[in-house]
Amino acid sequence: MRKIPNNGNLRMTKVAYPLGLFVCLFIYVAYIKWHWASATQAFLGIPEVATGARRGQQSRSPPGTAARGPELFYGIMFDAGSTGTRVHVFQFSRQPGETPTLTHETFKALKPGLSAYADDVDKSTPGIQELLDIAKQDIPFDFWKATPLVLKATAGLRLLPGEKAQKLLRKVKEVFEASPFLVGDDCVSIMNGTDEGVSAWITVNFLTGSLKTPGRSNVGMLDLGGGSTQITFLPRFEGTLQTSPPGFLTSLQMFNRTYRLYSYSYLGLGLMSARLAVLGGEEGKPAEDGAELVSPCLSPGFRGEWEHAEVTYRVSGQEAAGNLYQLCARRVSEILRNKVHRTEEVKDVDFYAFSYYYDLAANVGLIDAEKGGSLVVGDFETAAKYVCRTAETQPPRSPFLCLDLTYVSSLLQGLGFPGDKVLKLTRRIDNVETSWALGATFHYIDSLSRQKSPTL
Ligand SMILES: O=c1[nH]cnc2c1ncn2[C@@H]1O[C@H](COP(=O)(O)OP(=O)(O)O)[C@@H](O)[C@H]1O
Ligand SMILES: [Ca+2]
């Protein structure tokens, strides 16, 4: 059979070559354009998505040289917690005359806490320096000298003898003063417990939008640290204001509004300090002659060591204990007796819980370890009963889990939370750490703007 020449194919080939060439050229040009854009973005350090705002049209002029449009500025807050030190580098944007918007946060944490260096303060320097380097990498050079640098210490330093704490703070201040950032005379301090609770309340209400949108319902916050624990909410009932003891109510001025908050920080009731109290030990003091701390909250027959605030304690479970949960709950209630104030109103307020509330819930699978989630307060008791029950017969993977869960469950009940009360557990909202650090930074900026223009 004779082959018929395929003119159609020939014509197709004639068209396909230039078309292919054109497509290749188009892809090449598009690639170069995209690559250039992302390289510029990486060079300038502008992330795609920012909290509360996109960064597209912001001016990045260094302070003092800003033209029109939003002004960028930074703040560095060190959180010297009892179990670790963390740096938060915040980037803000502000339209002239408006309240600032958080556009980005960089966060890094180190262990142990500053108080671990109480007897050798020079050893605290490398960690602080490492965190300062994070801030230097994150903030453009031109902004360094206008960026305030602040460290606030919480329970770890509050629990140290005064002179030891001051020595540590002086050392950190030396390191800060040698940095290129803006440091004031009070750049390093121990924060009081109420400020800690109020600042965390500002953070969570800012991130959930209720501070910027009046009328949007606000939320309460629960923070369980290693050394202290805080509860803060905005009471709606007159009865709460009338029945709260002195020292539990505080006034906050923020974004042109005044809030009367219920806020309290319980020093010594953070999870690690509570563990020590439940075990029968004393803060900063090794047991005499290395004696063992015997506890009804540990698995019978368990023997081990536990390090807390630079002291190693020998710990063991009681022999032939019986119902571990009941025995442990009795011991925990002795520790908490008359220590916490109960408020009825907490059952009517939405609460966010952070820190060890989150870690513990994630540890026993009550929430997703990455995403967080919600639970009811009674879930802690259910988990405690299950974990303690299992520990009666077999050594648990984590020896303190029965104690910790029993403690958290009793603490929440003591504060007035019923078993069916839903709590939201979160580590980050909109990619920002739910810690007091943002609130404290915001409060600082807000107070500066009030000083500049009292009528704002
Ligand atoms: O910024 C943060 N992001 C996430 N978790 C934090 C942050 N700050 C503290 N935590 C958590 O807090 C707990 C330890 O509390 P911390 O060391 O701050 O004690 P303190 O508040 O009693 O001084 C840990 O569960 C730790 O993961
Ligand atoms: Ca803390």
PDB file of C-alpha atoms and ligand atoms in Angstrom, residues 79-84 86 88 107 154-156 196 223-230 270 355-356 359 427 433-436, ligand 1:
ATOM      1  CA  ASP A  79      11.004  35.937  79.115  1.00  0.00           C
ATOM      2  CA  ALA A  80      13.229  34.621  81.912  1.00  0.00           C
ATOM      3  CA  GLY A  81      10.936  31.845  83.142  1.00  0.00           C
ATOM      4  CA  SER A  82      11.683  29.371  85.920  1.00  0.00           C
ATOM      5  CA  THR A  83      12.336  26.510  83.476  1.00  0.00           C
ATOM      6  CA  GLY A  84      13.803  28.385  80.507  1.00  0.00           C
ATOM      7  CA  ARG A  86      12.975  32.759  75.654  1.00  0.00           C
ATOM      8  CA  HIS A  88      10.378  37.125  71.361  1.00  0.00           C
ATOM      9  CA  PHE A 107      10.616  33.072  68.932  1.00  0.00           C
ATOM     10  CA  THR A 154       9.144  35.441  86.579  1.00  0.00           C
ATOM     11  CA  ALA A 155       8.833  32.809  89.308  1.00  0.00           C
ATOM     12  CA  GLY A 156      12.365  31.342  89.135  1.00  0.00           C
ATOM     13  CA  GLU A 196       2.420  38.660  84.321  1.00  0.00           C
ATOM     14  CA  ASP A 223      -1.171  30.032  82.672  1.00  0.00           C
ATOM     15  CA  LEU A 224       0.563  27.214  84.547  1.00  0.00           C
ATOM     16  CA  GLY A 225       4.307  27.851  84.719  1.00  0.00           C
ATOM     17  CA  GLY A 226       6.976  25.934  86.603  1.00  0.00           C
ATOM     18  CA  GLY A 227       7.048  28.216  89.656  1.00  0.00           C
ATOM     19  CA  SER A 228       3.793  30.156  89.571  1.00  0.00           C
ATOM     20  CA  THR A 229       0.347  30.050  88.018  1.00  0.00           C
ATOM     21  CA  GLN A 230      -1.963  32.870  86.929  1.00  0.00           C
ATOM     22  CA  GLY A 270       3.486  26.377  89.335  1.00  0.00           C
ATOM     23  CA  SER A 355       1.988  26.274  79.250  1.00  0.00           C
ATOM     24  CA  TYR A 356       1.901  23.160  81.429  1.00  0.00           C
ATOM     25  CA  ASP A 359       1.885  20.138  77.796  1.00  0.00           C
ATOM     26  CA  ARG A 427       0.358  27.318  72.144  1.00  0.00           C
ATOM     27  CA  GLU A 433       3.173  32.464  71.016  1.00  0.00           C
ATOM     28  CA  THR A 434       0.413  32.786  73.598  1.00  0.00           C
ATOM     29  CA  SER A 435       2.675  34.131  76.331  1.00  0.00           C
ATOM     30  CA  TRP A 436       2.700  37.280  78.474  1.00  0.00           C
TER      31      TRP A 436
HETATM   32  O1  LIG B   1       6.420  31.575  75.040  1.00  0.00           O
HETATM   33  C1  LIG B   1       6.113  30.424  75.336  1.00  0.00           C
HETATM   34  N1  LIG B   1       5.621  29.576  74.418  1.00  0.00           N
HETATM   35  C2  LIG B   1       5.265  28.295  74.712  1.00  0.00           C
HETATM   36  N2  LIG B   1       5.367  27.777  75.934  1.00  0.00           N
HETATM   37  C3  LIG B   1       5.849  28.549  76.896  1.00  0.00           C
HETATM   38  C4  LIG B   1       6.238  29.891  76.666  1.00  0.00           C
HETATM   39  N3  LIG B   1       6.661  30.400  77.813  1.00  0.00           N
HETATM   40  C5  LIG B   1       6.528  29.426  78.730  1.00  0.00           C
HETATM   41  N4  LIG B   1       6.057  28.300  78.186  1.00  0.00           N
HETATM   42  C6  LIG B   1       5.757  27.050  78.880  1.00  0.00           C
HETATM   43  O2  LIG B   1       5.661  27.364  80.268  1.00  0.00           O
HETATM   44  C7  LIG B   1       6.055  26.248  81.052  1.00  0.00           C
HETATM   45  C8  LIG B   1       7.170  26.624  81.965  1.00  0.00           C
HETATM   46  O3  LIG B   1       6.882  27.825  82.631  1.00  0.00           O
HETATM   47  P1  LIG B   1       8.017  28.891  82.960  1.00  0.00           P
HETATM   48  O4  LIG B   1       9.377  28.327  82.801  1.00  0.00           O
HETATM   49  O5  LIG B   1       7.720  30.115  82.168  1.00  0.00           O
HETATM   50  O6  LIG B   1       7.747  29.103  84.504  1.00  0.00           O
HETATM   51  P2  LIG B   1       7.227  30.372  85.290  1.00  0.00           P
HETATM   52  O7  LIG B   1       6.205  31.040  84.400  1.00  0.00           O
HETATM   53  O8  LIG B   1       6.601  29.824  86.531  1.00  0.00           O
HETATM   54  O9  LIG B   1       8.413  31.216  85.533  1.00  0.00           O
HETATM   55  C9  LIG B   1       6.464  25.179  80.064  1.00  0.00           C
HETATM   56  O10 LIG B   1       5.334  24.380  79.848  1.00  0.00           O
HETATM   57  C10 LIG B   1       6.794  25.982  78.816  1.00  0.00           C
HETATM   58  O11 LIG B   1       6.644  25.186  77.666  1.00  0.00           O
END
